[in-house]
Short mmCIF file of C-alpha atoms in Angstrom, two decimals:
data_model
loop_
_atom_site.label_atom_id
_atom_site.label_comp_id
_atom_site.label_asym_id
_atom_site.label_seq_id
_atom_site.Cartn_x
_atom_site.Cartn_y
_atom_site.Cartn_z
CA MET A 1 9.63 69.74 81.53
CA ALA A 2 10.57 68.07 78.31
CA GLU A 3 12.40 64.71 79.08
CA PRO A 4 15.74 64.77 77.65
CA ALA A 5 16.47 62.73 74.79
CA PRO A 6 17.79 59.56 74.65
CA VAL A 7 21.40 58.78 74.68
CA PRO A 8 22.77 56.55 71.46
CA THR A 9 24.10 53.45 73.16
CA SER A 10 26.26 50.81 71.53
CA HIS A 11 24.99 47.30 70.09
CA PHE A 12 27.79 45.00 68.54
CA ARG A 13 25.98 42.53 66.58
CA LEU A 14 27.79 39.69 64.96
CA PHE A 15 28.65 38.97 61.22
CA THR A 16 30.50 36.99 58.54
CA PRO A 17 31.43 38.00 55.31
CA THR A 18 29.13 35.94 52.37
CA ALA A 19 29.88 36.42 48.63
CA VAL A 20 26.98 37.39 46.57
CA PRO A 21 26.46 37.86 42.88
CA ALA A 22 26.78 41.69 41.16
CA GLU A 23 26.68 43.24 38.09
CA PRO A 24 30.11 43.37 36.07
CA TRP A 25 31.73 47.22 36.07
CA ALA A 26 30.90 49.34 33.09
CA GLY A 27 34.57 50.42 32.41
CA ALA A 28 36.27 52.82 30.10
CA PRO A 29 38.34 52.23 27.00
CA TRP A 30 42.28 51.15 27.81
CA THR A 31 43.37 53.11 24.85
CA GLY A 32 46.25 55.29 25.42
CA VAL A 33 46.21 54.41 29.28
CA SER A 34 49.53 53.15 30.45
CA VAL A 35 49.39 50.08 32.18
CA LEU A 36 52.89 48.11 33.91
CA VAL A 37 52.05 44.22 34.02
CA ALA A 38 53.58 42.39 37.15
CA GLU A 39 54.42 38.66 36.47
CA ALA A 40 54.41 37.42 40.36
CA ALA A 41 54.44 33.49 39.49
CA ALA A 42 55.64 32.10 36.55
CA GLY A 43 53.09 31.03 33.85
CA PRO A 44 51.08 32.16 31.05
CA LEU A 45 48.42 34.56 32.27
CA ALA A 46 50.62 37.38 32.77
CA GLY A 47 51.44 37.34 29.35
CA GLU A 48 48.00 36.74 27.92
CA LEU A 49 46.90 39.75 29.89
CA ALA A 50 49.51 42.00 28.41
CA ARG A 51 48.83 40.85 25.10
CA GLU A 52 45.31 41.64 25.30
CA LEU A 53 45.50 44.77 26.99
CA ALA A 54 47.42 45.90 24.50
CA LEU A 55 45.09 44.79 21.74
CA ALA A 56 42.33 46.93 23.60
CA GLY A 57 44.45 50.20 23.20
CA ALA A 58 46.64 50.57 26.32
CA ARG A 59 50.38 50.97 26.15
CA VAL A 60 51.75 48.14 28.16
CA GLN A 61 55.21 47.56 30.16
CA ALA A 62 55.81 43.92 31.49
CA LEU A 63 57.59 43.28 34.56
CA ASP A 64 59.17 40.01 36.15
CA VAL A 65 58.64 40.41 40.01
CA VAL A 66 61.93 38.16 40.40
CA GLU A 67 63.14 41.42 39.89
CA LEU A 68 62.09 43.04 42.97
CA THR A 69 63.49 40.10 45.47
CA GLY A 70 67.16 40.87 45.72
CA ARG A 71 68.02 43.07 49.24
CA ARG A 72 70.05 46.19 49.72
CA THR A 73 72.00 46.74 52.73
CA ASP A 74 69.28 48.95 54.20
CA GLY A 75 66.84 45.64 54.05
CA THR A 76 64.98 47.46 51.15
CA ALA A 77 64.24 45.54 48.13
CA PRO A 78 66.00 46.94 44.93
CA VAL A 79 63.59 48.93 42.56
CA PRO A 80 64.21 48.23 38.75
CA ARG A 81 63.69 50.58 35.63
CA GLN A 82 60.04 49.31 34.53
CA ALA A 83 58.92 50.15 38.52
CA ARG A 84 60.68 53.66 38.76
CA ALA A 85 58.80 54.66 36.01
CA LEU A 86 55.91 54.46 38.18
CA THR A 87 56.49 57.70 39.79
CA GLU A 88 57.36 59.52 36.47
CA PRO A 89 54.98 62.32 34.81
CA ALA A 90 54.71 60.05 31.54
CA GLY A 91 55.01 56.66 33.50
CA PRO A 92 52.19 53.89 34.24
CA ARG A 93 49.10 54.99 36.99
CA TRP A 94 48.30 51.31 36.44
CA LEU A 95 49.35 48.37 37.83
CA VAL A 96 48.03 44.76 37.23
CA TRP A 97 49.94 42.52 39.74
CA VAL A 98 49.20 38.75 38.55
CA SER A 99 49.22 36.12 40.95
CA ALA A 100 48.55 32.96 39.68
CA HIS A 101 49.70 30.49 41.70
CA GLY A 102 47.93 28.95 45.39
CA GLY A 103 44.58 27.71 46.21
CA THR A 104 44.92 23.94 44.79
CA GLY A 105 44.17 22.65 47.68
CA GLN A 106 46.42 19.49 46.65
CA ALA A 107 48.84 19.99 49.95
CA PRO A 108 47.60 20.69 53.58
CA LEU A 109 48.29 24.22 54.81
CA SER A 110 51.57 24.68 55.70
CA SER A 111 54.45 27.32 56.53
CA ALA A 112 55.51 27.17 52.67
CA ASP A 113 52.15 29.19 52.32
CA GLY A 114 52.64 31.75 54.75
CA ALA A 115 56.91 32.02 53.07
CA ARG A 116 55.78 32.31 49.89
CA THR A 117 52.88 34.69 50.56
CA LEU A 118 55.32 37.23 52.66
CA ALA A 119 57.91 37.22 49.85
CA GLU A 120 54.81 38.38 47.33
CA LEU A 121 53.48 41.05 49.53
CA ALA A 122 56.92 42.35 49.98
CA CYS A 123 57.51 42.63 46.54
CA LEU A 124 54.01 43.86 45.86
CA ARG A 125 54.60 46.49 48.76
CA ALA A 126 57.74 47.81 46.92
CA LEU A 127 56.19 48.15 43.85
CA VAL A 128 52.89 49.91 44.98
CA LYS A 129 55.00 52.34 46.83
CA GLU A 130 55.95 53.57 43.77
CA LEU A 131 52.52 53.42 41.90
CA ALA A 132 50.97 55.45 44.86
CA GLU A 133 53.96 58.45 44.92
CA GLY A 134 52.94 58.29 41.19
CA TRP A 135 49.19 58.91 41.97
CA GLU A 136 50.24 61.50 44.51
CA ARG A 137 52.23 63.48 42.28
CA HIS A 138 50.36 63.18 38.78
CA GLY A 139 46.96 61.97 39.24
CA PRO A 140 45.18 58.43 40.52
CA GLY A 141 44.74 55.56 38.49
CA GLY A 142 44.42 51.86 39.40
CA LEU A 143 45.64 48.56 41.22
CA LEU A 144 43.96 44.94 39.66
CA LEU A 145 45.18 42.04 41.71
CA VAL A 146 44.49 39.01 39.38
CA THR A 147 44.56 35.59 40.92
CA ALA A 148 43.62 32.14 39.45
CA ALA A 149 42.11 30.15 42.58
CA ASP A 150 38.76 29.48 40.73
CA GLY A 151 36.23 31.07 43.50
CA ARG A 152 35.07 33.81 45.32
CA SER A 153 37.08 35.88 48.03
CA GLY A 154 40.10 33.64 47.48
CA GLY A 155 38.44 30.69 47.40
CA SER A 156 38.55 27.56 45.36
CA ARG A 157 36.84 24.01 45.16
CA ALA A 158 39.63 22.65 46.54
CA GLY A 159 39.93 24.95 49.92
CA PRO A 160 40.31 28.37 50.35
CA ASP A 161 43.39 30.12 49.30
CA PRO A 162 45.21 32.66 52.16
CA ALA A 163 47.52 34.12 49.39
CA GLY A 164 44.24 35.74 47.81
CA GLY A 165 43.11 36.80 51.25
CA ALA A 166 46.05 38.49 51.73
CA LEU A 167 46.03 40.20 48.54
CA ALA A 168 41.89 41.15 48.92
CA GLY A 169 43.09 42.90 52.23
CA PHE A 170 45.86 44.75 50.74
CA ALA A 171 43.48 46.08 48.11
CA ARG A 172 40.88 46.88 50.87
CA ALA A 173 43.15 49.42 52.76
CA LEU A 174 44.53 50.81 49.88
CA GLY A 175 41.59 52.01 49.02
CA ASP A 176 40.82 53.28 52.35
CA GLU A 177 44.02 55.16 51.83
CA TYR A 178 43.15 56.16 48.06
CA PRO A 179 39.82 56.36 47.80
CA SER A 180 40.02 58.20 43.94
CA VAL A 181 41.77 55.08 43.11
CA ALA A 182 40.58 51.83 41.49
CA THR A 183 41.65 49.03 43.79
CA LEU A 184 40.21 45.60 42.44
CA LEU A 185 40.75 41.94 43.12
CA VAL A 186 39.94 39.83 40.32
CA ASP A 187 40.06 35.69 40.23
CA ALA A 188 40.62 34.44 36.40
CA GLY A 189 39.84 31.28 37.61
CA ARG A 190 41.32 27.90 36.23
CA GLY A 191 40.09 27.76 33.02
CA PRO A 192 42.04 28.64 29.89
CA HIS A 193 43.76 31.83 30.51
CA LEU A 194 43.32 33.44 26.89
CA SER A 195 39.61 33.84 27.96
CA ALA A 196 40.18 35.17 30.85
CA ALA A 197 42.44 37.74 29.97
CA ARG A 198 40.28 38.47 26.97
CA ARG A 199 37.44 39.10 29.58
CA ILE A 200 39.53 40.99 31.62
CA ALA A 201 40.05 42.95 28.73
CA LEU A 202 36.81 43.77 27.33
CA MET A 203 35.15 44.84 30.80
CA GLY A 204 37.70 47.88 29.81
CA ARG A 205 39.33 50.19 32.69
CA PRO A 206 37.29 50.22 36.14
CA SER A 207 35.63 53.97 36.99
CA SER A 208 38.00 55.99 39.27
CA GLY A 209 37.38 54.99 43.15
CA GLN A 210 35.34 51.79 42.52
CA HIS A 211 36.42 48.82 44.95
CA ALA A 212 32.97 47.39 44.68
CA LEU A 213 33.81 44.42 42.43
CA GLY A 214 35.30 41.43 42.10
CA LEU A 215 35.52 38.74 38.85
CA SER A 216 35.45 35.30 39.25
CA ALA A 217 35.06 32.27 36.87
CA GLY A 218 31.40 32.26 37.71
CA GLY A 219 30.76 35.61 37.28
CA CYS A 220 30.99 39.23 39.31
CA TRP A 221 30.22 39.02 42.98
CA THR A 222 30.46 41.33 45.97
CA THR A 223 30.80 40.68 49.45
CA ARG A 224 27.85 41.16 52.20
CA LEU A 225 28.20 40.92 55.50
CA THR A 226 25.23 38.71 57.01
CA ALA A 227 24.01 39.26 60.55
CA LEU A 228 24.86 35.82 62.83
CA PRO A 229 22.80 34.77 65.91
CA LEU A 230 24.81 34.79 68.57
CA THR A 231 24.03 35.46 72.48
CA ASP A 232 26.72 36.81 75.19
CA HIS A 233 26.25 33.87 77.08
CA GLY A 234 25.87 30.26 76.75
CA GLN A 235 28.40 27.27 76.06
CA ASP A 236 28.14 24.80 73.11
CA ALA A 237 29.03 21.62 74.94
CA SER A 238 31.07 20.62 72.10
CA THR A 239 33.12 23.53 72.00
CA PRO A 240 36.15 23.48 74.03
CA GLY A 241 36.14 26.68 76.04
CA LEU A 242 39.12 28.86 75.63
CA LEU A 243 41.04 28.00 78.98
CA ASP A 244 39.50 24.57 79.12
CA ALA A 245 42.69 22.69 78.57
CA LEU A 246 44.17 23.70 81.65
CA ARG A 247 41.58 21.40 83.39
CA GLU A 248 43.73 18.44 81.80
CA PRO A 249 47.22 17.40 83.40
CA GLY A 250 49.83 17.82 80.51
CA ALA A 251 48.24 20.13 78.57
CA ALA A 252 49.51 23.85 77.60
CA ILE A 253 47.72 26.68 76.14
CA LEU A 254 49.95 29.10 74.01
CA VAL A 255 49.33 32.77 73.45
CA SER A 256 50.45 35.21 71.30
CA GLY A 257 50.64 39.10 71.44
CA GLY A 258 50.99 39.93 74.77
CA THR A 259 48.31 40.30 76.91
CA THR A 260 46.93 43.86 76.16
CA GLY A 261 43.94 44.59 73.85
CA ILE A 262 41.36 41.90 73.57
CA VAL A 263 43.58 38.97 74.13
CA GLY A 264 44.30 40.25 77.80
CA ASP A 265 40.79 40.67 78.50
CA ALA A 266 39.46 37.75 77.17
CA LEU A 267 42.32 35.71 79.27
CA GLY A 268 41.56 37.60 82.58
CA ALA A 269 37.76 37.23 82.10
CA ALA A 270 38.16 33.29 81.02
CA ALA A 271 40.89 32.53 84.14
CA GLU A 272 38.54 34.21 86.73
CA ARG A 273 35.28 31.96 85.56
CA LEU A 274 37.86 28.41 86.36
CA SER A 275 37.61 26.37 89.42
CA GLY A 276 38.89 23.36 90.77
CA PRO A 277 42.02 21.89 90.33
CA LEU A 278 44.04 23.32 86.82
CA PRO A 279 47.18 21.18 86.63
CA GLY A 280 47.31 22.45 82.38
CA LYS A 281 50.14 25.37 81.87
CA LEU A 282 49.48 28.79 80.40
CA VAL A 283 52.53 30.19 78.24
CA LEU A 284 52.24 33.49 77.79
CA LEU A 285 54.59 34.52 74.64
CA GLU A 286 55.70 38.18 74.18
CA ARG A 287 57.82 38.58 71.10
CA ALA A 288 60.84 39.97 71.25
CA PRO A 289 61.24 43.18 69.00
CA HIS A 290 63.00 42.61 65.47
CA VAL A 291 66.72 44.31 65.88
CA PRO A 292 66.16 48.05 63.99
CA GLU A 293 62.85 48.33 66.25
CA ARG A 294 64.46 47.44 69.51
CA ARG A 295 67.27 49.65 68.66
CA ARG A 296 65.20 52.85 67.81
CA HIS A 297 62.12 52.25 70.52
CA HIS A 298 61.45 51.37 74.08
CA PRO A 299 65.12 49.79 74.58
CA SER A 300 64.16 49.20 78.41
CA ARG A 301 60.59 48.49 78.36
CA PRO A 302 59.48 45.81 80.34
CA PRO A 303 57.72 43.16 78.62
CA ALA A 304 53.42 43.59 78.59
CA ALA A 305 52.95 40.58 79.71
CA ARG A 306 54.58 40.86 82.96
CA SER A 307 51.57 43.14 83.98
CA ALA A 308 48.65 40.25 83.80
CA LEU A 309 50.95 37.66 85.40
CA PRO A 310 49.90 38.33 88.74
CA ARG A 311 46.23 38.76 87.58
CA LEU A 312 46.60 35.12 85.82
CA ARG A 313 48.46 33.44 88.74
CA GLY A 314 45.83 34.59 91.40
CA THR A 315 43.30 32.53 89.39
CA GLY A 316 45.08 29.43 90.24
CA VAL A 317 46.35 29.42 86.65
CA THR A 318 49.95 28.20 86.55
CA VAL A 319 51.52 30.52 83.74
CA ASP A 320 55.16 30.68 82.10
CA HIS A 321 56.17 34.07 80.44
CA GLU A 322 58.58 33.75 77.39
CA VAL A 323 60.49 36.49 75.30
CA ILE A 324 60.51 35.02 71.89
CA ASP A 325 60.36 36.25 68.20
CA ILE A 326 56.94 34.21 67.03
CA CYS A 327 58.29 34.69 63.45
CA ASP A 328 61.88 32.87 63.92
CA VAL A 329 61.25 29.27 63.24
CA ARG A 330 64.12 27.99 64.72
CA ALA A 331 63.09 29.38 68.23
CA MET A 332 59.60 28.54 68.07
CA ARG A 333 60.43 25.16 66.87
CA ALA A 334 62.70 24.74 69.86
CA LEU A 335 59.94 25.81 72.06
CA GLY A 336 57.76 22.95 70.90
CA GLU A 337 60.62 20.71 71.50
CA TRP A 338 61.25 22.18 75.01
CA LEU A 339 57.37 21.70 75.88
CA GLY A 340 57.47 18.31 74.66
CA LEU A 341 60.37 17.27 77.06
CA LEU A 342 58.55 18.53 79.38
CA GLY A 343 55.50 16.44 79.02
CA LEU A 344 53.13 19.07 77.71
CA THR A 345 50.98 18.76 75.06
CA VAL A 346 49.34 22.11 73.29
CA ARG A 347 45.90 22.03 72.85
CA THR A 348 44.83 25.57 72.29
CA VAL A 349 46.34 28.13 70.53
CA LEU A 350 45.72 31.96 70.75
CA HIS A 351 47.15 34.21 68.62
CA GLY A 352 46.46 37.66 69.02
CA THR A 353 47.72 39.99 66.27
CA GLY A 354 48.25 43.41 67.33
CA SER A 355 47.82 47.02 65.83
CA GLY A 356 51.31 48.13 64.12
CA HIS A 357 52.40 51.65 63.05
CA PRO A 358 49.59 53.77 61.26
CA PHE A 359 51.52 55.30 58.52
CA LYS A 360 51.06 55.20 54.96
CA LEU A 361 52.37 52.79 52.41
CA THR A 362 54.50 55.62 51.09
CA GLU A 363 55.84 56.44 54.15
CA LYS A 364 56.33 53.61 56.26
CA PRO A 365 60.05 51.75 56.23
CA ALA A 366 60.10 48.61 54.49
CA ASP A 367 61.30 46.57 57.25
CA ALA A 368 58.35 47.72 59.76
CA TRP A 369 55.74 46.85 56.96
CA GLU A 370 57.36 43.52 56.36
CA ASN A 371 57.96 42.90 60.22
CA THR A 372 53.80 44.01 60.67
CA ALA A 373 52.62 41.34 58.14
CA ALA A 374 55.04 38.80 59.45
CA ALA A 375 54.42 38.47 62.71
CA ARG A 376 50.46 37.67 61.91
CA ILE A 377 51.13 34.88 58.71
CA ALA A 378 54.87 33.48 60.03
CA GLY A 379 53.42 33.68 63.65
CA PHE A 380 50.40 32.02 62.78
CA HIS A 381 51.89 29.12 61.03
CA ASN A 382 54.86 28.97 63.72
CA LEU A 383 52.20 28.76 66.52
CA LEU A 384 50.77 25.63 65.03
CA ASP A 385 53.94 23.78 64.36
CA ALA A 386 54.92 24.40 67.47
CA ALA A 387 51.66 22.83 68.73
CA GLY A 388 51.74 19.60 66.51
CA ASP A 389 48.98 17.00 66.50
CA GLY A 390 47.58 17.99 69.66
CA LEU A 391 46.27 21.05 68.90
CA ARG A 392 41.97 21.36 69.30
CA LEU A 393 41.43 24.71 69.88
CA ALA A 394 42.95 27.79 67.66
CA VAL A 395 41.59 31.39 68.34
CA VAL A 396 43.00 34.36 66.04
CA HIS A 397 41.57 37.66 66.66
CA GLY A 398 42.40 40.27 64.14
CA SER A 399 44.12 43.96 64.99
CA ALA A 400 41.26 46.60 66.00
CA SER A 401 43.07 48.71 63.73
CA ALA A 402 43.26 47.02 60.47
CA GLY A 403 40.72 48.55 59.20
CA LEU A 404 41.92 52.25 59.14
CA PRO A 405 44.22 54.07 56.98
CA GLY A 406 47.92 53.46 56.84
CA ARG A 407 47.32 49.83 57.34
CA THR A 408 48.16 48.01 54.41
CA ASP A 409 50.25 45.44 56.23
CA SER A 410 47.66 44.80 58.91
CA ALA A 411 44.76 44.33 56.85
CA SER A 412 47.09 41.69 54.46
CA GLY A 413 47.64 39.81 57.67
CA ASP A 414 44.66 39.30 59.02
CA GLU A 415 42.94 38.90 55.53
CA TYR A 416 45.13 36.25 55.02
CA LEU A 417 44.38 34.49 58.83
CA ALA A 418 41.06 34.62 57.94
CA THR A 419 41.31 32.29 55.06
CA ALA A 420 44.16 30.35 56.62
CA VAL A 421 41.77 29.51 59.52
CA ALA A 422 39.17 28.71 57.30
CA ARG A 423 41.52 25.97 55.50
CA LEU A 424 42.72 24.77 58.61
CA ARG A 425 39.13 23.98 59.78
CA ALA A 426 38.53 22.37 56.64
CA GLU A 427 41.80 20.02 56.76
CA ARG A 428 41.73 19.17 60.13
CA ARG A 429 38.30 18.19 61.59
CA ASP A 430 39.14 17.83 65.13
CA VAL A 431 40.60 21.63 65.30
CA THR A 432 38.26 24.12 66.20
CA ALA A 433 39.16 27.09 64.61
CA GLN A 434 38.03 31.07 64.45
CA CYS A 435 39.46 33.98 63.01
CA VAL A 436 37.45 37.17 64.71
CA ALA A 437 37.71 40.52 63.50
CA TRP A 438 37.01 43.75 65.97
CA PRO A 439 36.07 47.33 65.69
CA VAL A 440 38.61 50.08 67.23
CA ARG A 441 38.63 49.58 70.89
CA ASP A 442 38.62 51.83 73.67
CA HIS A 443 41.40 50.07 75.74
CA THR A 444 44.00 52.09 78.15
CA GLY A 445 47.63 52.26 75.94
CA THR A 446 46.20 52.07 72.71
CA ASP A 447 48.37 53.57 70.14
CA GLU A 448 45.13 54.62 68.22
CA LEU A 449 43.97 57.81 69.85
CA PRO A 450 43.86 59.82 66.84
CA TYR A 451 41.97 57.63 64.56
CA THR A 452 39.86 56.15 67.70
CA GLN A 453 38.68 60.03 68.19
CA ARG A 454 37.40 60.48 64.22
CA LEU A 455 35.36 57.37 64.79
CA GLU A 456 34.02 58.50 67.62
CA SER A 457 33.51 61.63 65.78
CA THR A 458 30.63 59.91 63.55
CA GLY A 459 29.18 56.79 65.44
CA PRO A 460 29.70 54.90 68.27
CA TRP A 461 32.43 52.63 67.36
CA ASN A 462 34.47 51.22 70.71
CA LEU A 463 33.81 48.34 72.58
CA ASP A 464 35.26 48.45 76.21
CA PRO A 465 37.53 46.02 77.60
CA ASP A 466 34.80 44.19 79.90
CA GLN A 467 32.14 43.94 76.92
CA GLY A 468 34.95 42.45 74.93
CA ALA A 469 36.18 39.86 77.02
CA ARG A 470 32.46 38.97 77.28
CA TRP A 471 31.97 38.87 73.77
CA ALA A 472 35.19 37.08 72.79
CA THR A 473 34.44 34.24 75.43
CA ALA A 474 30.64 34.24 73.73
CA ILE A 475 31.95 33.77 70.53
CA THR A 476 34.52 31.01 71.27
CA ALA A 477 32.10 29.37 72.77
CA GLN A 478 29.97 29.04 69.60
CA ALA A 479 33.03 28.58 67.48
CA ARG A 480 31.51 25.04 66.13
CA THR A 481 28.28 26.15 65.13
CA LEU A 482 29.51 29.61 63.81
CA PRO A 483 31.63 30.24 60.50
CA ALA A 484 35.51 30.32 60.48
CA HIS A 485 35.48 33.79 59.89
CA VAL A 486 33.23 36.68 61.90
CA VAL A 487 33.45 39.85 62.20
CA LEU A 488 32.12 41.99 65.59
CA LEU A 489 30.74 45.38 64.09
CA PRO A 490 28.89 48.46 66.41
CA VAL A 491 25.28 49.26 65.64
CA PRO A 492 23.80 52.25 66.73
CA LEU A 493 20.78 52.20 69.22
CA THR A 494 18.67 55.12 70.30
CA GLY A 495 16.87 53.62 73.51
CA GLN A 496 16.03 50.19 72.44
CA ALA A 497 15.27 50.25 69.23
CA ALA A 498 17.94 48.86 66.83
CA VAL A 499 18.71 50.94 63.42
CA GLY A 500 20.69 49.09 60.68
CA CYS A 501 20.35 45.57 61.88
CA ALA A 502 20.16 44.42 58.02
CA PRO A 503 22.48 42.67 56.07
CA VAL A 504 25.51 44.95 55.31
CA GLU A 505 26.50 44.76 51.61
CA ARG A 506 30.23 45.77 51.04
CA GLY A 507 32.75 45.66 48.13
CA VAL A 508 35.47 43.29 47.62
CA PRO A 509 36.76 42.94 49.84
CA TRP A 510 34.64 43.81 52.73
CA THR A 511 35.43 46.99 54.58
CA ARG A 512 33.96 47.75 57.78
#
């Protein structure tokens, strides 16, 4: 009797995004193409780009995005006349968004970076929503996000630029939603603006569906996901473990993101390995939903963190549970002061970003979109501020669903976090900082079922909770010998033979 065919299983390998040189795109002429150039920050670059594109034959309109920053009573940004034209039959199908600030590296990473980025993302969302409606009604065009960070993938010699990372995440996710549309990140550098603008115009209009190239001051680049060595066991003695601070009297660990998904699995697994006296305190922060969401959804739902409290306390861990909006600056500052009055020093911060809601950019309400991005960006900065100078370990787990359609908000926030963690590691040598991106995970209670099933039909994408907890522990245990941004991806196996373990080349920004 013939032996049954081997059943494909999932093997997961660790990668990190690496910028590599690439050939420039061969663009089509701009002649007759209608383009809206939006200036997100004061400076000469937007004006130079508008002039050069006009000289190249484009029909150019200009917009200062300060016109998008006001608020109406429904919480959405007002849309000026130029933006409304994006939905009209003869309106622009192309948007050039010029974000020339950020990435100087002269000031330490702070909540001001997060606030500025959130404001820019809110304006970008409002404008691209109109643009995407025009694509849906009248045919595709493109989006060029132009930064001036003087480096690759939003980085500069002075330090990585989190705002550039947020734009990169937005471009990637928008390309997932509209695969026939060109979405590119362009880093014009900090050289003469005229030469950068002329170079962009002379390269021509990127072809439809092109998402694979970026332009930096040093040339074109793409991103390769380079495999990293990692085992699912072993501890680097120089790296603090996820819950090691609990062994220290007067130490505290702040955990954001409830206890669902990978954060909860990793916490439980790490707690069960602890032994001996545990004088430190674990503080679980369950996010209080903002008011509009609280009125619409689950008005009496008990906080999810409560389900994990008995398990954690059963291992001897002292656990506090706080319902708090991590995006609320005053509330988080008060939390830090309260911990200080108790004589506690925050040694570890664990930030889980959650999933958000899977709606396309044109369908998701403005407040829900901005709320998802804020939970990642503002929440991260508020956690760092609450921790203060005593911080020694900061671990961020990105959303397991950020690479799925309808996730421009999650992708923007997760890419911001990845870059912010790298900058935190560079600025504070006494802090072990790490950002881990995950594939879609198979976990009870997930809201990703339709997307999860679709991914299952194309390959073994899911990682079960026990595997996830082991990998999360191993990655953190080796954090100091790994890059700041790591990506856990599935590799299909047939029997014991690995297939496709070579480095994976991706576009700008990288995709799953």
